[in-house]
């Protein structure tokens, strides 16, 4: 069964204190791994797609990396506006349910000034 | 370019009632997926429509049904509402053949009393 586990559940950082969020996954065949940002009461906002081990993508203070078993979202010198829940999701290329996204529970990041 | 829109924003129903939620896809997108997000959880896949046909379904009972229209907008219908159906319902659109990157709307918050 496809599974996504994110850790930690919650993370508190001081402004400028860099850290990483982890996403471990189990799928029959990885079609893609996705990172989303979600603010309270709103829909997820697309950040990155990663397709193969070794791939990296960057956007402002965020950098996503992928291995065969996990992905990391590195946050460099975070600011209070980076506070949100970060969701990781995978697509299984052998999934009969279309291109369903299978989500983890998310990591809630709080950045204080 | 218009993003994904959903209506209504909030809805309160009582147990046993029926509800219809609506979604307009991002311009140019022909695939719509629906997700249910309970408080503190990641989104769970309900089903996906591609060119008006159901293209995959998650582990939800038949009282959850959907439609996609020729203009690629979509509806989610839930019959015989239960208390556990209280959640944020998210619609995501993508460019098919069922594409990888799914872009989410703001969601509809459904409360069942």
PDB file of N, CA, C and O in Angstrom, chain B residues 66-107:
ATOM      1  N   UNK B  66     -19.841  12.326  -8.546  1.00  0.00           N
ATOM      2  CA  UNK B  66     -19.384  13.545  -9.190  1.00  0.00           C
ATOM      3  C   UNK B  66     -19.807  13.643 -10.639  1.00  0.00           C
ATOM      4  O   UNK B  66     -20.357  12.700 -11.217  1.00  0.00           O
ATOM      5  N   UNK B  67     -19.546  14.807 -11.178  1.00  0.00           N
ATOM      6  CA  UNK B  67     -19.814  15.073 -12.595  1.00  0.00           C
ATOM      7  C   UNK B  67     -18.754  16.021 -13.101  1.00  0.00           C
ATOM      8  O   UNK B  67     -18.264  16.872 -12.336  1.00  0.00           O
ATOM      9  N   UNK B  68     -18.408  15.891 -14.382  1.00  0.00           N
ATOM     10  CA  UNK B  68     -17.617  16.924 -15.031  1.00  0.00           C
ATOM     11  C   UNK B  68     -18.373  17.359 -16.267  1.00  0.00           C
ATOM     12  O   UNK B  68     -18.913  16.524 -17.006  1.00  0.00           O
ATOM     13  N   UNK B  69     -18.414  18.636 -16.521  1.00  0.00           N
ATOM     14  CA  UNK B  69     -19.203  19.202 -17.613  1.00  0.00           C
ATOM     15  C   UNK B  69     -18.306  19.495 -18.819  1.00  0.00           C
ATOM     16  O   UNK B  69     -17.083  19.519 -18.693  1.00  0.00           O
ATOM     17  N   UNK B  70     -18.918  19.736 -19.988  1.00  0.00           N
ATOM     18  CA  UNK B  70     -18.123  19.989 -21.196  1.00  0.00           C
ATOM     19  C   UNK B  70     -17.139  21.142 -21.063  1.00  0.00           C
ATOM     20  O   UNK B  70     -16.117  21.160 -21.741  1.00  0.00           O
ATOM     21  N   UNK B  71     -17.439  22.114 -20.189  1.00  0.00           N
ATOM     22  CA  UNK B  71     -16.484  23.223 -20.000  1.00  0.00           C
ATOM     23  C   UNK B  71     -15.454  22.882 -18.925  1.00  0.00           C
ATOM     24  O   UNK B  71     -14.691  23.750 -18.500  1.00  0.00           O
ATOM     25  N   UNK B  72     -15.433  21.605 -18.486  1.00  0.00           N
ATOM     26  CA  UNK B  72     -14.482  21.037 -17.525  1.00  0.00           C
ATOM     27  C   UNK B  72     -14.728  21.475 -16.094  1.00  0.00           C
ATOM     28  O   UNK B  72     -13.942  21.112 -15.213  1.00  0.00           O
ATOM     29  N   UNK B  73     -15.792  22.246 -15.839  1.00  0.00           N
ATOM     30  CA  UNK B  73     -16.163  22.483 -14.449  1.00  0.00           C
ATOM     31  C   UNK B  73     -16.691  21.183 -13.866  1.00  0.00           C
ATOM     32  O   UNK B  73     -16.959  20.223 -14.607  1.00  0.00           O
ATOM     33  N   UNK B  74     -16.848  21.141 -12.549  1.00  0.00           N
ATOM     34  CA  UNK B  74     -17.180  19.863 -11.924  1.00  0.00           C
ATOM     35  C   UNK B  74     -18.060  20.062 -10.700  1.00  0.00           C
ATOM     36  O   UNK B  74     -18.104  21.151 -10.118  1.00  0.00           O
ATOM     37  N   UNK B  75     -18.757  19.005 -10.347  1.00  0.00           N
ATOM     38  CA  UNK B  75     -19.555  18.978  -9.120  1.00  0.00           C
ATOM     39  C   UNK B  75     -19.200  17.749  -8.301  1.00  0.00           C
ATOM     40  O   UNK B  75     -18.895  16.692  -8.854  1.00  0.00           O
ATOM     41  N   UNK B  76     -19.271  17.929  -6.980  1.00  0.00           N
ATOM     42  CA  UNK B  76     -19.167  16.811  -6.046  1.00  0.00           C
ATOM     43  C   UNK B  76     -20.488  16.750  -5.300  1.00  0.00           C
ATOM     44  O   UNK B  76     -20.919  17.748  -4.730  1.00  0.00           O
ATOM     45  N   UNK B  77     -21.140  15.612  -5.325  1.00  0.00           N
ATOM     46  CA  UNK B  77     -22.401  15.416  -4.617  1.00  0.00           C
ATOM     47  C   UNK B  77     -22.191  14.402  -3.495  1.00  0.00           C
ATOM     48  O   UNK B  77     -21.562  13.363  -3.712  1.00  0.00           O
ATOM     49  N   UNK B  78     -22.718  14.730  -2.336  1.00  0.00           N
ATOM     50  CA  UNK B  78     -22.669  13.795  -1.216  1.00  0.00           C
ATOM     51  C   UNK B  78     -24.079  13.607  -0.696  1.00  0.00           C
ATOM     52  O   UNK B  78     -24.749  14.577  -0.323  1.00  0.00           O
ATOM     53  N   UNK B  79     -24.545  12.364  -0.706  1.00  0.00           N
ATOM     54  CA  UNK B  79     -25.879  12.029  -0.202  1.00  0.00           C
ATOM     55  C   UNK B  79     -25.793  11.513   1.224  1.00  0.00           C
ATOM     56  O   UNK B  79     -24.728  11.060   1.669  1.00  0.00           O
ATOM     57  N   UNK B  80     -26.926  11.565   1.917  1.00  0.00           N
ATOM     58  CA  UNK B  80     -27.039  10.986   3.258  1.00  0.00           C
ATOM     59  C   UNK B  80     -25.865  11.394   4.131  1.00  0.00           C
ATOM     60  O   UNK B  80     -25.099  10.543   4.627  1.00  0.00           O
ATOM     61  N   UNK B  81     -25.697  12.689   4.300  1.00  0.00           N
ATOM     62  CA  UNK B  81     -24.552  13.214   5.031  1.00  0.00           C
ATOM     63  C   UNK B  81     -24.416  12.625   6.425  1.00  0.00           C
ATOM     64  O   UNK B  81     -25.415  12.427   7.141  1.00  0.00           O
ATOM     65  N   UNK B  82     -23.163  12.362   6.805  1.00  0.00           N
ATOM     66  CA  UNK B  82     -22.824  11.866   8.138  1.00  0.00           C
ATOM     67  C   UNK B  82     -21.946  12.899   8.829  1.00  0.00           C
ATOM     68  O   UNK B  82     -21.313  13.737   8.171  1.00  0.00           O
ATOM     69  N   UNK B  83     -21.890  12.811  10.153  1.00  0.00           N
ATOM     70  CA  UNK B  83     -21.089  13.775  10.924  1.00  0.00           C
ATOM     71  C   UNK B  83     -19.626  13.771  10.460  1.00  0.00           C
ATOM     72  O   UNK B  83     -18.983  14.820  10.378  1.00  0.00           O
ATOM     73  N   UNK B  84     -19.109  12.581  10.135  1.00  0.00           N
ATOM     74  CA  UNK B  84     -17.710  12.451   9.708  1.00  0.00           C
ATOM     75  C   UNK B  84     -17.431  13.070   8.342  1.00  0.00           C
ATOM     76  O   UNK B  84     -16.278  13.144   7.924  1.00  0.00           O
ATOM     77  N   UNK B  85     -18.471  13.491   7.657  1.00  0.00           N
ATOM     78  CA  UNK B  85     -18.255  14.149   6.365  1.00  0.00           C
ATOM     79  C   UNK B  85     -17.830  15.605   6.541  1.00  0.00           C
ATOM     80  O   UNK B  85     -17.459  16.267   5.566  1.00  0.00           O
ATOM     81  N   UNK B  86     -17.865  16.094   7.769  1.00  0.00           N
ATOM     82  CA  UNK B  86     -17.401  17.454   8.042  1.00  0.00           C
ATOM     83  C   UNK B  86     -15.917  17.549   7.718  1.00  0.00           C
ATOM     84  O   UNK B  86     -15.101  16.800   8.280  1.00  0.00           O
ATOM     85  N   UNK B  87     -15.569  18.459   6.804  1.00  0.00           N
ATOM     86  CA  UNK B  87     -14.190  18.548   6.320  1.00  0.00           C
ATOM     87  C   UNK B  87     -14.068  19.714   5.362  1.00  0.00           C
ATOM     88  O   UNK B  87     -15.066  20.358   5.010  1.00  0.00           O
ATOM     89  N   UNK B  88     -12.837  19.955   4.924  1.00  0.00           N
ATOM     90  CA  UNK B  88     -12.565  20.891   3.832  1.00  0.00           C
ATOM     91  C   UNK B  88     -12.520  20.074   2.543  1.00  0.00           C
ATOM     92  O   UNK B  88     -11.746  19.117   2.446  1.00  0.00           O
ATOM     93  N   UNK B  89     -13.341  20.417   1.574  1.00  0.00           N
ATOM     94  CA  UNK B  89     -13.370  19.711   0.296  1.00  0.00           C
ATOM     95  C   UNK B  89     -12.622  20.538  -0.740  1.00  0.00           C
ATOM     96  O   UNK B  89     -12.951  21.695  -1.000  1.00  0.00           O
ATOM     97  N   UNK B  90     -11.627  19.902  -1.304  1.00  0.00           N
ATOM     98  CA  UNK B  90     -10.720  20.574  -2.228  1.00  0.00           C
ATOM     99  C   UNK B  90     -10.875  20.028  -3.633  1.00  0.00           C
ATOM    100  O   UNK B  90     -10.987  18.812  -3.843  1.00  0.00           O
ATOM    101  N   UNK B  91     -10.859  20.933  -4.570  1.00  0.00           N
ATOM    102  CA  UNK B  91     -10.886  20.583  -5.982  1.00  0.00           C
ATOM    103  C   UNK B  91      -9.520  20.975  -6.554  1.00  0.00           C
ATOM    104  O   UNK B  91      -8.969  22.010  -6.182  1.00  0.00           O
ATOM    105  N   UNK B  92      -8.979  20.128  -7.423  1.00  0.00           N
ATOM    106  CA  UNK B  92      -7.703  20.425  -8.063  1.00  0.00           C
ATOM    107  C   UNK B  92      -7.829  20.186  -9.556  1.00  0.00           C
ATOM    108  O   UNK B  92      -8.430  19.194  -9.977  1.00  0.00           O
ATOM    109  N   UNK B  93      -7.263  21.070 -10.351  1.00  0.00           N
ATOM    110  CA  UNK B  93      -7.309  20.852 -11.797  1.00  0.00           C
ATOM    111  C   UNK B  93      -5.899  20.650 -12.330  1.00  0.00           C
ATOM    112  O   UNK B  93      -4.913  21.097 -11.742  1.00  0.00           O
ATOM    113  N   UNK B  94      -5.847  19.943 -13.455  1.00  0.00           N
ATOM    114  CA  UNK B  94      -4.566  19.685 -14.098  1.00  0.00           C
ATOM    115  C   UNK B  94      -4.795  19.540 -15.593  1.00  0.00           C
ATOM    116  O   UNK B  94      -5.918  19.401 -16.063  1.00  0.00           O
ATOM    117  N   UNK B  95      -3.663  19.552 -16.327  1.00  0.00           N
ATOM    118  CA  UNK B  95      -3.750  19.457 -17.779  1.00  0.00           C
ATOM    119  C   UNK B  95      -3.544  18.021 -18.191  1.00  0.00           C
ATOM    120  O   UNK B  95      -2.509  17.424 -17.889  1.00  0.00           O
ATOM    121  N   UNK B  96      -4.517  17.418 -18.842  1.00  0.00           N
ATOM    122  CA  UNK B  96      -4.447  16.035 -19.246  1.00  0.00           C
ATOM    123  C   UNK B  96      -3.761  15.842 -20.566  1.00  0.00           C
ATOM    124  O   UNK B  96      -3.403  16.818 -21.217  1.00  0.00           O
ATOM    125  N   UNK B  97      -3.506  14.594 -21.048  1.00  0.00           N
ATOM    126  CA  UNK B  97      -3.940  13.379 -20.338  1.00  0.00           C
ATOM    127  C   UNK B  97      -3.535  13.443 -18.870  1.00  0.00           C
ATOM    128  O   UNK B  97      -2.535  14.067 -18.591  1.00  0.00           O
ATOM    129  N   UNK B  98      -4.346  12.898 -17.990  1.00  0.00           N
ATOM    130  CA  UNK B  98      -4.244  13.218 -16.565  1.00  0.00           C
ATOM    131  C   UNK B  98      -2.833  13.604 -16.167  1.00  0.00           C
ATOM    132  O   UNK B  98      -1.940  12.793 -16.106  1.00  0.00           O
ATOM    133  N   UNK B  99      -2.707  14.874 -15.926  1.00  0.00           N
ATOM    134  CA  UNK B  99      -1.398  15.466 -15.711  1.00  0.00           C
ATOM    135  C   UNK B  99      -0.882  15.271 -14.319  1.00  0.00           C
ATOM    136  O   UNK B  99      -1.582  14.812 -13.439  1.00  0.00           O
ATOM    137  N   UNK B 100       0.346  15.645 -14.138  1.00  0.00           N
ATOM    138  CA  UNK B 100       1.003  15.429 -12.869  1.00  0.00           C
ATOM    139  C   UNK B 100       0.736  16.554 -11.890  1.00  0.00           C
ATOM    140  O   UNK B 100       0.355  16.317 -10.763  1.00  0.00           O
ATOM    141  N   UNK B 101       0.938  17.786 -12.307  1.00  0.00           N
ATOM    142  CA  UNK B 101       0.850  18.901 -11.371  1.00  0.00           C
ATOM    143  C   UNK B 101      -0.600  19.333 -11.234  1.00  0.00           C
ATOM    144  O   UNK B 101      -1.229  19.742 -12.211  1.00  0.00           O
ATOM    145  N   UNK B 102      -1.100  19.222 -10.019  1.00  0.00           N
ATOM    146  CA  UNK B 102      -2.481  19.563  -9.733  1.00  0.00           C
ATOM    147  C   UNK B 102      -2.520  20.865  -8.952  1.00  0.00           C
ATOM    148  O   UNK B 102      -1.794  21.032  -7.975  1.00  0.00           O
ATOM    149  N   UNK B 103      -3.389  21.762  -9.386  1.00  0.00           N
ATOM    150  CA  UNK B 103      -3.493  23.086  -8.780  1.00  0.00           C
ATOM    151  C   UNK B 103      -4.834  23.174  -8.058  1.00  0.00           C
ATOM    152  O   UNK B 103      -5.888  22.926  -8.648  1.00  0.00           O
ATOM    153  N   UNK B 104      -4.761  23.528  -6.794  1.00  0.00           N
ATOM    154  CA  UNK B 104      -5.928  23.460  -5.928  1.00  0.00           C
ATOM    155  C   UNK B 104      -6.693  24.768  -5.834  1.00  0.00           C
ATOM    156  O   UNK B 104      -6.109  25.860  -5.920  1.00  0.00           O
ATOM    157  N   UNK B 105      -7.990  24.626  -5.617  1.00  0.00           N
ATOM    158  CA  UNK B 105      -8.833  25.756  -5.289  1.00  0.00           C
ATOM    159  C   UNK B 105      -8.778  26.039  -3.793  1.00  0.00           C
ATOM    160  O   UNK B 105      -8.092  25.338  -3.043  1.00  0.00           O
ATOM    161  N   UNK B 106      -9.523  27.051  -3.336  1.00  0.00           N
ATOM    162  CA  UNK B 106      -9.484  27.442  -1.921  1.00  0.00           C
ATOM    163  C   UNK B 106     -10.267  26.497  -1.009  1.00  0.00           C
ATOM    164  O   UNK B 106     -10.098  26.547   0.216  1.00  0.00           O
ATOM    165  N   UNK B 107     -11.101  25.643  -1.604  1.00  0.00           N
ATOM    166  CA  UNK B 107     -11.839  24.677  -0.798  1.00  0.00           C
ATOM    167  C   UNK B 107     -13.215  25.153  -0.360  1.00  0.00           C
ATOM    168  O   UNK B 107     -13.518  26.350  -0.361  1.00  0.00           O
TER     169      UNK B 107
END
